[in-house]
């Protein structure tokens, strides 16, 4: 017979983020609120670990939102899975300062490689998905690193939350998912 507490226990979930580096102003204004709603729901469901890849744009916004949520949910962890130590080499100073702020407050970080090379970002994307239960994404295109990461998550049957920020975003999300599922079917043969 199952103990009553076992039946109601929350499963600990690991959540990864993926999204575009460049985000239109209107979308950028909506994403923090959307993230707050999705991440609060995931924390209530048992999410304890959140993984970000340290890129400019969506990764940065998501990591900052996790740090903010730690005030309400002190048990959650921010893990950074970073492609290389020189990731910020060509970034603007304000972006580097924000990156350092997040890096210094993250619960852990892992540099996959010492220096950048073609393919290190995709390796980071695979590592973000590996071991995750949920993928929270801001994806407006069916090509590129974000679409690749979502395809990896779909391939591994990970739960996906795609943030919708524009009036026509339901159509955009449907199109992106359709393209990604078609790519997934081709990959599976």
PDB file of N, CA, C and O in Angstrom, residues 19-66:
ATOM      1  N   UNK A  19      16.404  30.065 -26.418  1.00  0.00           N
ATOM      2  CA  UNK A  19      15.729  31.200 -27.047  1.00  0.00           C
ATOM      3  C   UNK A  19      16.708  32.020 -27.863  1.00  0.00           C
ATOM      4  O   UNK A  19      17.923  31.813 -27.811  1.00  0.00           O
ATOM      5  N   UNK A  20      16.157  32.943 -28.589  1.00  0.00           N
ATOM      6  CA  UNK A  20      16.964  33.755 -29.503  1.00  0.00           C
ATOM      7  C   UNK A  20      17.792  34.799 -28.767  1.00  0.00           C
ATOM      8  O   UNK A  20      17.413  35.277 -27.701  1.00  0.00           O
ATOM      9  N   UNK A  21      18.905  35.154 -29.369  1.00  0.00           N
ATOM     10  CA  UNK A  21      19.761  36.209 -28.827  1.00  0.00           C
ATOM     11  C   UNK A  21      19.155  37.578 -29.091  1.00  0.00           C
ATOM     12  O   UNK A  21      19.182  38.440 -28.239  1.00  0.00           O
ATOM     13  N   UNK A  22      18.630  37.773 -30.276  1.00  0.00           N
ATOM     14  CA  UNK A  22      18.013  39.044 -30.632  1.00  0.00           C
ATOM     15  C   UNK A  22      16.505  38.911 -30.499  1.00  0.00           C
ATOM     16  O   UNK A  22      15.904  38.013 -31.095  1.00  0.00           O
ATOM     17  N   UNK A  23      15.927  39.815 -29.718  1.00  0.00           N
ATOM     18  CA  UNK A  23      14.498  39.781 -29.439  1.00  0.00           C
ATOM     19  C   UNK A  23      13.933  41.167 -29.730  1.00  0.00           C
ATOM     20  O   UNK A  23      14.473  42.171 -29.251  1.00  0.00           O
ATOM     21  N   UNK A  24      12.857  41.217 -30.504  1.00  0.00           N
ATOM     22  CA  UNK A  24      12.211  42.489 -30.810  1.00  0.00           C
ATOM     23  C   UNK A  24      11.743  43.169 -29.523  1.00  0.00           C
ATOM     24  O   UNK A  24      11.400  42.499 -28.539  1.00  0.00           O
ATOM     25  N   UNK A  25      11.737  44.488 -29.540  1.00  0.00           N
ATOM     26  CA  UNK A  25      11.414  45.269 -28.347  1.00  0.00           C
ATOM     27  C   UNK A  25      10.072  44.847 -27.725  1.00  0.00           C
ATOM     28  O   UNK A  25       9.986  44.637 -26.518  1.00  0.00           O
ATOM     29  N   UNK A  26       9.030  44.718 -28.542  1.00  0.00           N
ATOM     30  CA  UNK A  26       7.717  44.361 -28.007  1.00  0.00           C
ATOM     31  C   UNK A  26       7.736  43.017 -27.290  1.00  0.00           C
ATOM     32  O   UNK A  26       7.148  42.863 -26.218  1.00  0.00           O
ATOM     33  N   UNK A  27       8.413  42.043 -27.884  1.00  0.00           N
ATOM     34  CA  UNK A  27       8.524  40.724 -27.260  1.00  0.00           C
ATOM     35  C   UNK A  27       9.357  40.799 -25.989  1.00  0.00           C
ATOM     36  O   UNK A  27       9.015  40.187 -24.972  1.00  0.00           O
ATOM     37  N   UNK A  28      10.438  41.574 -26.034  1.00  0.00           N
ATOM     38  CA  UNK A  28      11.319  41.693 -24.868  1.00  0.00           C
ATOM     39  C   UNK A  28      10.585  42.271 -23.665  1.00  0.00           C
ATOM     40  O   UNK A  28      10.897  41.926 -22.524  1.00  0.00           O
ATOM     41  N   UNK A  29       9.600  43.108 -23.909  1.00  0.00           N
ATOM     42  CA  UNK A  29       8.832  43.695 -22.813  1.00  0.00           C
ATOM     43  C   UNK A  29       7.869  42.683 -22.195  1.00  0.00           C
ATOM     44  O   UNK A  29       7.502  42.808 -21.031  1.00  0.00           O
ATOM     45  N   UNK A  30       7.456  41.682 -22.952  1.00  0.00           N
ATOM     46  CA  UNK A  30       6.479  40.694 -22.474  1.00  0.00           C
ATOM     47  C   UNK A  30       7.122  39.448 -21.866  1.00  0.00           C
ATOM     48  O   UNK A  30       6.513  38.775 -21.042  1.00  0.00           O
ATOM     49  N   UNK A  31       8.314  39.120 -22.292  1.00  0.00           N
ATOM     50  CA  UNK A  31       8.938  37.855 -21.882  1.00  0.00           C
ATOM     51  C   UNK A  31       9.108  37.718 -20.370  1.00  0.00           C
ATOM     52  O   UNK A  31       8.793  36.662 -19.819  1.00  0.00           O
ATOM     53  N   UNK A  32       9.577  38.729 -19.624  1.00  0.00           N
ATOM     54  CA  UNK A  32       9.733  38.526 -18.180  1.00  0.00           C
ATOM     55  C   UNK A  32       8.441  38.112 -17.467  1.00  0.00           C
ATOM     56  O   UNK A  32       8.456  37.210 -16.627  1.00  0.00           O
ATOM     57  N   UNK A  33       7.333  38.713 -17.841  1.00  0.00           N
ATOM     58  CA  UNK A  33       6.057  38.362 -17.221  1.00  0.00           C
ATOM     59  C   UNK A  33       5.633  36.946 -17.598  1.00  0.00           C
ATOM     60  O   UNK A  33       5.161  36.171 -16.756  1.00  0.00           O
ATOM     61  N   UNK A  34       5.801  36.587 -18.871  1.00  0.00           N
ATOM     62  CA  UNK A  34       5.476  35.228 -19.307  1.00  0.00           C
ATOM     63  C   UNK A  34       6.352  34.201 -18.599  1.00  0.00           C
ATOM     64  O   UNK A  34       5.871  33.151 -18.164  1.00  0.00           O
ATOM     65  N   UNK A  35       7.632  34.508 -18.488  1.00  0.00           N
ATOM     66  CA  UNK A  35       8.549  33.610 -17.774  1.00  0.00           C
ATOM     67  C   UNK A  35       8.134  33.458 -16.319  1.00  0.00           C
ATOM     68  O   UNK A  35       8.160  32.357 -15.770  1.00  0.00           O
ATOM     69  N   UNK A  36       7.764  34.564 -15.693  1.00  0.00           N
ATOM     70  CA  UNK A  36       7.340  34.510 -14.292  1.00  0.00           C
ATOM     71  C   UNK A  36       6.182  33.534 -14.128  1.00  0.00           C
ATOM     72  O   UNK A  36       6.188  32.695 -13.223  1.00  0.00           O
ATOM     73  N   UNK A  37       5.195  33.613 -15.012  1.00  0.00           N
ATOM     74  CA  UNK A  37       4.033  32.718 -14.930  1.00  0.00           C
ATOM     75  C   UNK A  37       4.435  31.257 -15.125  1.00  0.00           C
ATOM     76  O   UNK A  37       4.056  30.388 -14.338  1.00  0.00           O
ATOM     77  N   UNK A  38       5.209  30.981 -16.177  1.00  0.00           N
ATOM     78  CA  UNK A  38       5.601  29.603 -16.486  1.00  0.00           C
ATOM     79  C   UNK A  38       6.504  29.035 -15.392  1.00  0.00           C
ATOM     80  O   UNK A  38       6.309  27.903 -14.928  1.00  0.00           O
ATOM     81  N   UNK A  39       7.479  29.819 -14.950  1.00  0.00           N
ATOM     82  CA  UNK A  39       8.426  29.316 -13.949  1.00  0.00           C
ATOM     83  C   UNK A  39       7.769  29.136 -12.591  1.00  0.00           C
ATOM     84  O   UNK A  39       8.092  28.195 -11.864  1.00  0.00           O
ATOM     85  N   UNK A  40       6.832  30.018 -12.241  1.00  0.00           N
ATOM     86  CA  UNK A  40       6.097  29.845 -10.986  1.00  0.00           C
ATOM     87  C   UNK A  40       5.310  28.545 -11.022  1.00  0.00           C
ATOM     88  O   UNK A  40       5.333  27.763 -10.064  1.00  0.00           O
ATOM     89  N   UNK A  41       4.631  28.282 -12.151  1.00  0.00           N
ATOM     90  CA  UNK A  41       3.884  27.031 -12.285  1.00  0.00           C
ATOM     91  C   UNK A  41       4.828  25.828 -12.162  1.00  0.00           C
ATOM     92  O   UNK A  41       4.522  24.851 -11.476  1.00  0.00           O
ATOM     93  N   UNK A  42       5.991  25.906 -12.814  1.00  0.00           N
ATOM     94  CA  UNK A  42       6.940  24.792 -12.759  1.00  0.00           C
ATOM     95  C   UNK A  42       7.497  24.603 -11.347  1.00  0.00           C
ATOM     96  O   UNK A  42       7.668  23.463 -10.898  1.00  0.00           O
ATOM     97  N   UNK A  43       7.763  25.689 -10.636  1.00  0.00           N
ATOM     98  CA  UNK A  43       8.217  25.574  -9.240  1.00  0.00           C
ATOM     99  C   UNK A  43       7.147  24.903  -8.392  1.00  0.00           C
ATOM    100  O   UNK A  43       7.452  24.054  -7.548  1.00  0.00           O
ATOM    101  N   UNK A  44       5.906  25.263  -8.610  1.00  0.00           N
ATOM    102  CA  UNK A  44       4.804  24.648  -7.852  1.00  0.00           C
ATOM    103  C   UNK A  44       4.668  23.167  -8.195  1.00  0.00           C
ATOM    104  O   UNK A  44       4.221  22.382  -7.350  1.00  0.00           O
ATOM    105  N   UNK A  45       5.062  22.777  -9.400  1.00  0.00           N
ATOM    106  CA  UNK A  45       5.014  21.368  -9.805  1.00  0.00           C
ATOM    107  C   UNK A  45       6.235  20.589  -9.341  1.00  0.00           C
ATOM    108  O   UNK A  45       6.294  19.377  -9.509  1.00  0.00           O
ATOM    109  N   UNK A  46       7.254  21.280  -8.830  1.00  0.00           N
ATOM    110  CA  UNK A  46       8.427  20.571  -8.316  1.00  0.00           C
ATOM    111  C   UNK A  46       9.730  20.896  -9.001  1.00  0.00           C
ATOM    112  O   UNK A  46      10.737  20.234  -8.736  1.00  0.00           O
ATOM    113  N   UNK A  47       9.758  21.881  -9.890  1.00  0.00           N
ATOM    114  CA  UNK A  47      11.022  22.244 -10.533  1.00  0.00           C
ATOM    115  C   UNK A  47      12.001  22.767  -9.492  1.00  0.00           C
ATOM    116  O   UNK A  47      11.649  23.615  -8.668  1.00  0.00           O
ATOM    117  N   UNK A  48      13.207  22.230  -9.512  1.00  0.00           N
ATOM    118  CA  UNK A  48      14.232  22.649  -8.554  1.00  0.00           C
ATOM    119  C   UNK A  48      15.494  23.151  -9.234  1.00  0.00           C
ATOM    120  O   UNK A  48      16.232  23.930  -8.662  1.00  0.00           O
ATOM    121  N   UNK A  49      15.744  22.691 -10.451  1.00  0.00           N
ATOM    122  CA  UNK A  49      16.973  23.049 -11.153  1.00  0.00           C
ATOM    123  C   UNK A  49      16.619  23.675 -12.495  1.00  0.00           C
ATOM    124  O   UNK A  49      15.819  23.127 -13.249  1.00  0.00           O
ATOM    125  N   UNK A  50      17.233  24.826 -12.753  1.00  0.00           N
ATOM    126  CA  UNK A  50      17.022  25.554 -13.998  1.00  0.00           C
ATOM    127  C   UNK A  50      18.365  25.730 -14.676  1.00  0.00           C
ATOM    128  O   UNK A  50      19.326  26.178 -14.046  1.00  0.00           O
ATOM    129  N   UNK A  51      18.435  25.372 -15.963  1.00  0.00           N
ATOM    130  CA  UNK A  51      19.692  25.405 -16.712  1.00  0.00           C
ATOM    131  C   UNK A  51      19.624  26.458 -17.815  1.00  0.00           C
ATOM    132  O   UNK A  51      18.697  26.457 -18.624  1.00  0.00           O
ATOM    133  N   UNK A  52      20.624  27.307 -17.855  1.00  0.00           N
ATOM    134  CA  UNK A  52      20.727  28.320 -18.904  1.00  0.00           C
ATOM    135  C   UNK A  52      22.099  28.226 -19.559  1.00  0.00           C
ATOM    136  O   UNK A  52      23.064  27.791 -18.934  1.00  0.00           O
ATOM    137  N   UNK A  53      22.165  28.679 -20.813  1.00  0.00           N
ATOM    138  CA  UNK A  53      23.393  28.562 -21.585  1.00  0.00           C
ATOM    139  C   UNK A  53      24.262  29.801 -21.618  1.00  0.00           C
ATOM    140  O   UNK A  53      25.297  29.809 -22.271  1.00  0.00           O
ATOM    141  N   UNK A  54      23.844  30.869 -20.932  1.00  0.00           N
ATOM    142  CA  UNK A  54      24.690  32.039 -20.787  1.00  0.00           C
ATOM    143  C   UNK A  54      24.758  32.970 -21.980  1.00  0.00           C
ATOM    144  O   UNK A  54      25.578  33.887 -22.002  1.00  0.00           O
ATOM    145  N   UNK A  55      23.900  32.788 -22.969  1.00  0.00           N
ATOM    146  CA  UNK A  55      23.942  33.653 -24.156  1.00  0.00           C
ATOM    147  C   UNK A  55      23.222  34.973 -23.884  1.00  0.00           C
ATOM    148  O   UNK A  55      22.422  35.090 -22.955  1.00  0.00           O
ATOM    149  N   UNK A  56      23.501  35.955 -24.717  1.00  0.00           N
ATOM    150  CA  UNK A  56      22.782  37.224 -24.698  1.00  0.00           C
ATOM    151  C   UNK A  56      21.338  36.943 -25.109  1.00  0.00           C
ATOM    152  O   UNK A  56      21.057  35.999 -25.831  1.00  0.00           O
ATOM    153  N   UNK A  57      20.406  37.760 -24.669  1.00  0.00           N
ATOM    154  CA  UNK A  57      19.017  37.629 -25.092  1.00  0.00           C
ATOM    155  C   UNK A  57      18.213  36.787 -24.132  1.00  0.00           C
ATOM    156  O   UNK A  57      18.227  37.001 -22.915  1.00  0.00           O
ATOM    157  N   UNK A  58      17.498  35.786 -24.673  1.00  0.00           N
ATOM    158  CA  UNK A  58      16.566  35.008 -23.864  1.00  0.00           C
ATOM    159  C   UNK A  58      17.252  34.303 -22.700  1.00  0.00           C
ATOM    160  O   UNK A  58      16.712  34.268 -21.596  1.00  0.00           O
ATOM    161  N   UNK A  59      18.427  33.707 -22.931  1.00  0.00           N
ATOM    162  CA  UNK A  59      19.147  33.034 -21.837  1.00  0.00           C
ATOM    163  C   UNK A  59      19.379  33.979 -20.664  1.00  0.00           C
ATOM    164  O   UNK A  59      19.215  33.593 -19.502  1.00  0.00           O
ATOM    165  N   UNK A  60      19.769  35.197 -20.964  1.00  0.00           N
ATOM    166  CA  UNK A  60      20.044  36.180 -19.918  1.00  0.00           C
ATOM    167  C   UNK A  60      18.777  36.531 -19.157  1.00  0.00           C
ATOM    168  O   UNK A  60      18.765  36.554 -17.923  1.00  0.00           O
ATOM    169  N   UNK A  61      17.690  36.796 -19.881  1.00  0.00           N
ATOM    170  CA  UNK A  61      16.420  37.140 -19.238  1.00  0.00           C
ATOM    171  C   UNK A  61      15.944  35.978 -18.363  1.00  0.00           C
ATOM    172  O   UNK A  61      15.515  36.183 -17.221  1.00  0.00           O
ATOM    173  N   UNK A  62      16.040  34.754 -18.875  1.00  0.00           N
ATOM    174  CA  UNK A  62      15.596  33.582 -18.117  1.00  0.00           C
ATOM    175  C   UNK A  62      16.436  33.389 -16.855  1.00  0.00           C
ATOM    176  O   UNK A  62      15.900  33.121 -15.773  1.00  0.00           O
ATOM    177  N   UNK A  63      17.755  33.534 -16.963  1.00  0.00           N
ATOM    178  CA  UNK A  63      18.633  33.371 -15.792  1.00  0.00           C
ATOM    179  C   UNK A  63      18.328  34.439 -14.743  1.00  0.00           C
ATOM    180  O   UNK A  63      18.264  34.135 -13.541  1.00  0.00           O
ATOM    181  N   UNK A  64      18.138  35.672 -15.178  1.00  0.00           N
ATOM    182  CA  UNK A  64      17.799  36.747 -14.229  1.00  0.00           C
ATOM    183  C   UNK A  64      16.455  36.471 -13.560  1.00  0.00           C
ATOM    184  O   UNK A  64      16.286  36.735 -12.360  1.00  0.00           O
ATOM    185  N   UNK A  65      15.509  35.926 -14.292  1.00  0.00           N
ATOM    186  CA  UNK A  65      14.195  35.601 -13.717  1.00  0.00           C
ATOM    187  C   UNK A  65      14.337  34.500 -12.668  1.00  0.00           C
ATOM    188  O   UNK A  65      13.704  34.553 -11.616  1.00  0.00           O
ATOM    189  N   UNK A  66      15.179  33.498 -12.920  1.00  0.00           N
ATOM    190  CA  UNK A  66      15.402  32.438 -11.922  1.00  0.00           C
ATOM    191  C   UNK A  66      16.024  33.037 -10.661  1.00  0.00           C
ATOM    192  O   UNK A  66      15.598  32.725  -9.539  1.00  0.00           O
TER     193      UNK A  66
END
